[in-house]
């Protein structure tokens, strides 16, 4: 019995230490998922309103009479629950003054720059507007957008960052969920950028201590 007691004590110690490590990492891991993103969401207009586009603008080739919608949002990256563009996708109203042309198609484009709460710090969203693009029939939605809403800004990974020069800076940066407008992405201090370095280091020390306890137990058994 005396030989088993040290092993039991070490097993209990190891479980306690590992549980402490999980407690340290748990809240930090949860906070890393609680983030919103500022980005331009892409929509397809139809008779039933707006539907979230399942492909990017470079991969979408709208037909003549289509309506492309864009809405700048501060929202979880997911799509269906993202706020839709405010103006209706009314092709007839938007393109009524643009005559058809041979070899070209007409695509209505709705731009909703979002609310003041969506805006990065120091910026004010312009009013929503709509335009009619007359573009070659093979043009994709990125080319349609460039025809009516330049300048566009993309990052090195081809992510659309700005339409009509809005916003002036930033590109899909995370913002802690529930944070006030104008706050930037979190860092390593327990915000939305992942577990803080101190927590990770502490949890690592806990695991090392647990491993040391196991080694000590095995060493005593071999004596």
Coordinates of C-alpha atoms in Angstrom, one line a residue:
X1 CA 0.0 0.0 0.0
X2 CA 2.8 2.4 0.8
X3 CA 4.2 1.9 -2.8
X4 CA 0.9 2.9 -4.3
X5 CA 0.3 6.0 -2.3
X6 CA 3.0 8.1 -3.9
X7 CA 1.7 7.1 -7.4
X8 CA -1.8 8.0 -6.5
X9 CA -0.6 11.4 -5.2
X10 CA 1.3 12.1 -8.3
X11 CA -1.6 11.1 -10.5
X12 CA -3.9 13.5 -8.6
X13 CA -1.3 16.2 -8.9
X14 CA -1.0 15.7 -12.6
X15 CA -4.7 15.8 -13.2
X16 CA -5.0 19.0 -11.1
X17 CA -2.2 20.7 -13.0
X18 CA -3.6 19.7 -16.4
X19 CA -7.1 21.0 -15.3
X20 CA -5.4 24.3 -14.3
X21 CA -3.8 24.5 -17.8
X22 CA -7.2 24.0 -19.5
X23 CA -8.7 26.7 -17.3
X24 CA -6.0 29.1 -18.4
X25 CA -6.4 28.4 -22.1
X26 CA -10.2 28.1 -22.1
X27 CA -11.2 31.7 -21.7
X28 CA -8.5 32.9 -24.1
X29 CA -9.5 30.4 -26.7
X30 CA -13.1 31.5 -26.4
X31 CA -12.2 35.2 -26.8
X32 CA -10.3 34.5 -30.0
X33 CA -13.5 33.4 -31.7
X34 CA -15.5 36.4 -30.5
X35 CA -14.5 38.8 -33.2
X36 CA -16.3 40.8 -35.9
X37 CA -14.7 41.9 -39.2
X38 CA -15.0 45.1 -41.3
X39 CA -15.3 44.2 -45.0
X40 CA -17.3 44.7 -48.2
X41 CA -20.0 42.0 -48.4
X42 CA -21.2 41.0 -51.9
X43 CA -24.8 40.4 -52.8
X44 CA -27.0 39.3 -55.7
X45 CA -30.3 41.2 -56.2
X46 CA -33.5 39.6 -57.4
X47 CA -37.2 39.7 -57.2
X48 CA -37.1 38.4 -53.6
X49 CA -34.5 41.0 -52.5
X50 CA -30.9 40.4 -51.7
X51 CA -29.1 37.0 -51.5
X52 CA -25.5 36.6 -50.3
X53 CA -23.1 35.8 -53.2
X54 CA -21.5 32.4 -52.8
X55 CA -18.6 33.3 -55.1
X56 CA -16.2 36.3 -55.3
X57 CA -16.7 39.1 -57.8
X58 CA -13.9 37.8 -60.1
X59 CA -15.7 34.4 -60.3
X60 CA -19.2 35.8 -61.0
X61 CA -20.3 36.8 -64.5
X62 CA -23.6 38.6 -64.2
X63 CA -26.1 38.5 -67.0
X64 CA -27.6 41.5 -68.7
X65 CA -30.3 42.9 -66.3
X66 CA -28.5 41.6 -63.2
X67 CA -28.1 43.6 -60.0
X68 CA -24.8 43.5 -58.0
X69 CA -25.0 44.8 -54.4
X70 CA -22.2 45.8 -52.0
X71 CA -22.5 46.6 -48.3
X72 CA -19.7 47.6 -46.0
X73 CA -20.3 45.9 -42.7
X74 CA -18.9 45.2 -39.2
X75 CA -20.1 41.7 -38.8
X76 CA -19.0 38.1 -38.1
X77 CA -17.6 36.6 -41.3
X78 CA -20.4 34.3 -42.4
X79 CA -22.7 35.7 -45.0
X80 CA -26.4 35.0 -44.4
X81 CA -26.7 37.0 -41.2
X82 CA -24.7 39.9 -42.5
X83 CA -26.7 43.2 -43.0
X84 CA -28.0 43.5 -46.5
X85 CA -27.7 46.6 -48.7
X86 CA -30.4 49.1 -47.9
X87 CA -31.5 50.2 -51.4
X88 CA -33.7 47.8 -53.3
X89 CA -32.2 45.8 -56.2
X90 CA -34.4 47.6 -58.8
X91 CA -32.7 47.1 -62.2
X92 CA -35.4 48.9 -64.1
X93 CA -35.1 52.1 -62.0
X94 CA -31.3 52.1 -61.8
X95 CA -30.7 51.5 -65.5
X96 CA -33.6 53.3 -67.1
X97 CA -31.4 56.1 -68.4
X98 CA -28.7 53.7 -69.8
X99 CA -29.5 52.5 -73.3
X100 CA -28.6 48.9 -74.5
X101 CA -25.5 48.7 -76.7
X102 CA -24.3 45.9 -79.0
X103 CA -21.7 43.7 -77.5
X104 CA -22.4 45.2 -74.0
X105 CA -24.6 44.3 -71.1
X106 CA -26.2 46.5 -68.4
X107 CA -25.7 45.6 -64.8
X108 CA -27.1 47.6 -61.9
X109 CA -24.7 48.2 -59.0
X110 CA -25.9 49.2 -55.5
X111 CA -23.3 50.5 -53.1
X112 CA -24.2 50.7 -49.4
X113 CA -21.3 52.2 -47.4
X114 CA -22.8 51.0 -44.1
X115 CA -23.5 53.0 -40.9
X116 CA -21.3 55.2 -38.7
X117 CA -21.1 52.2 -36.3
X118 CA -19.6 50.1 -39.1
X119 CA -17.0 52.8 -40.0
X120 CA -13.4 52.6 -39.0
X121 CA -12.3 55.3 -36.6
X122 CA -12.1 58.8 -38.1
X123 CA -14.1 58.0 -41.2
X124 CA -17.7 58.8 -42.1
X125 CA -19.5 56.5 -44.6
X126 CA -20.8 58.2 -47.8
X127 CA -24.5 58.0 -48.6
X128 CA -25.6 54.9 -50.5
X129 CA -25.8 55.2 -54.2
X130 CA -26.7 53.2 -57.3
X131 CA -25.2 53.1 -60.8
X132 CA -25.7 51.3 -64.1
X133 CA -22.6 49.8 -65.6
X134 CA -22.5 49.2 -69.4
X135 CA -19.7 46.6 -69.9
X136 CA -18.7 43.9 -72.3
X137 CA -20.9 40.9 -72.1
X138 CA -18.0 38.7 -70.7
X139 CA -17.2 41.1 -67.9
X140 CA -17.2 39.7 -64.3
X141 CA -18.5 41.5 -61.3
X142 CA -15.1 42.9 -60.4
X143 CA -14.9 44.5 -63.8
X144 CA -18.5 45.8 -63.4
X145 CA -17.6 47.4 -60.1
X146 CA -14.5 49.0 -61.5
X147 CA -16.5 50.6 -64.2
X148 CA -18.7 52.5 -61.8
X149 CA -17.0 52.7 -58.4
X150 CA -13.3 53.4 -58.9
X151 CA -10.9 53.7 -57.2
X152 CA -10.9 50.1 -55.9
X153 CA -8.2 48.9 -53.5
X154 CA -7.1 45.3 -53.1
X155 CA -4.6 43.7 -50.7
X156 CA -1.8 41.3 -51.8
X157 CA -4.2 38.3 -51.5
X158 CA -6.7 39.9 -53.9
X159 CA -9.2 40.7 -51.1
X160 CA -11.3 43.7 -52.0
X161 CA -10.5 46.3 -49.3
X162 CA -12.1 49.6 -50.6
X163 CA -14.7 50.7 -53.0
X164 CA -14.8 54.3 -54.3
X165 CA -11.8 54.8 -51.9
X166 CA -13.8 53.8 -48.8
X167 CA -12.5 53.0 -46.3
X168 CA -9.2 54.8 -46.8
X169 CA -7.2 52.3 -44.8
X170 CA -7.6 48.7 -43.5
X171 CA -8.7 45.5 -45.0
X172 CA -10.9 43.0 -43.3
X173 CA -9.4 43.6 -39.9
X174 CA -10.9 41.9 -36.9
X175 CA -12.6 43.9 -34.2
X176 CA -13.5 42.5 -30.7
X177 CA -17.1 41.6 -30.7
X178 CA -19.2 44.3 -29.0
X179 CA -16.4 46.9 -29.2
X180 CA -17.1 50.5 -30.0
X181 CA -16.8 51.7 -33.6
X182 CA -13.4 52.8 -34.6
X183 CA -11.4 50.2 -32.6
X184 CA -8.9 48.2 -34.5
X185 CA -8.0 44.6 -34.5
X186 CA -6.9 43.0 -31.2
X187 CA -3.3 42.1 -30.4
X188 CA -1.8 39.6 -28.1
X189 CA -3.1 41.1 -24.8
X190 CA -6.2 38.9 -24.5
X191 CA -8.2 40.7 -27.2
X192 CA -9.4 38.9 -30.4
X193 CA -6.0 38.0 -31.7
X194 CA -5.8 34.7 -29.7
X195 CA -4.6 33.7 -26.2
X196 CA -2.2 36.2 -24.5
X197 CA 1.4 35.2 -24.5
X198 CA 1.4 35.2 -20.7
X199 CA -1.5 32.7 -20.6
X200 CA 0.1 30.4 -23.2
X201 CA 3.5 30.5 -21.3
X202 CA 1.7 29.8 -18.0
X203 CA -0.2 26.9 -19.5
X204 CA 3.1 25.6 -21.0
X205 CA 4.7 25.7 -17.6
X206 CA 1.8 23.8 -16.1
X207 CA 2.2 21.0 -18.7
X208 CA 5.9 20.9 -18.1
X209 CA 5.3 20.5 -14.3
X210 CA 2.9 17.7 -15.0
X211 CA 5.4 15.9 -17.2
X212 CA 8.0 16.3 -14.5
X213 CA 5.7 14.7 -11.9
X214 CA 5.2 11.7 -14.2
X215 CA 9.0 11.4 -14.6
X216 CA 9.5 11.6 -10.9
X217 CA 6.9 8.9 -10.2
X218 CA 8.5 6.5 -12.7
X219 CA 11.9 7.2 -11.3
X220 CA 10.8 6.3 -7.8
X221 CA 9.2 3.1 -9.0
X222 CA 12.4 1.9 -10.6
X223 CA 14.4 2.4 -7.4

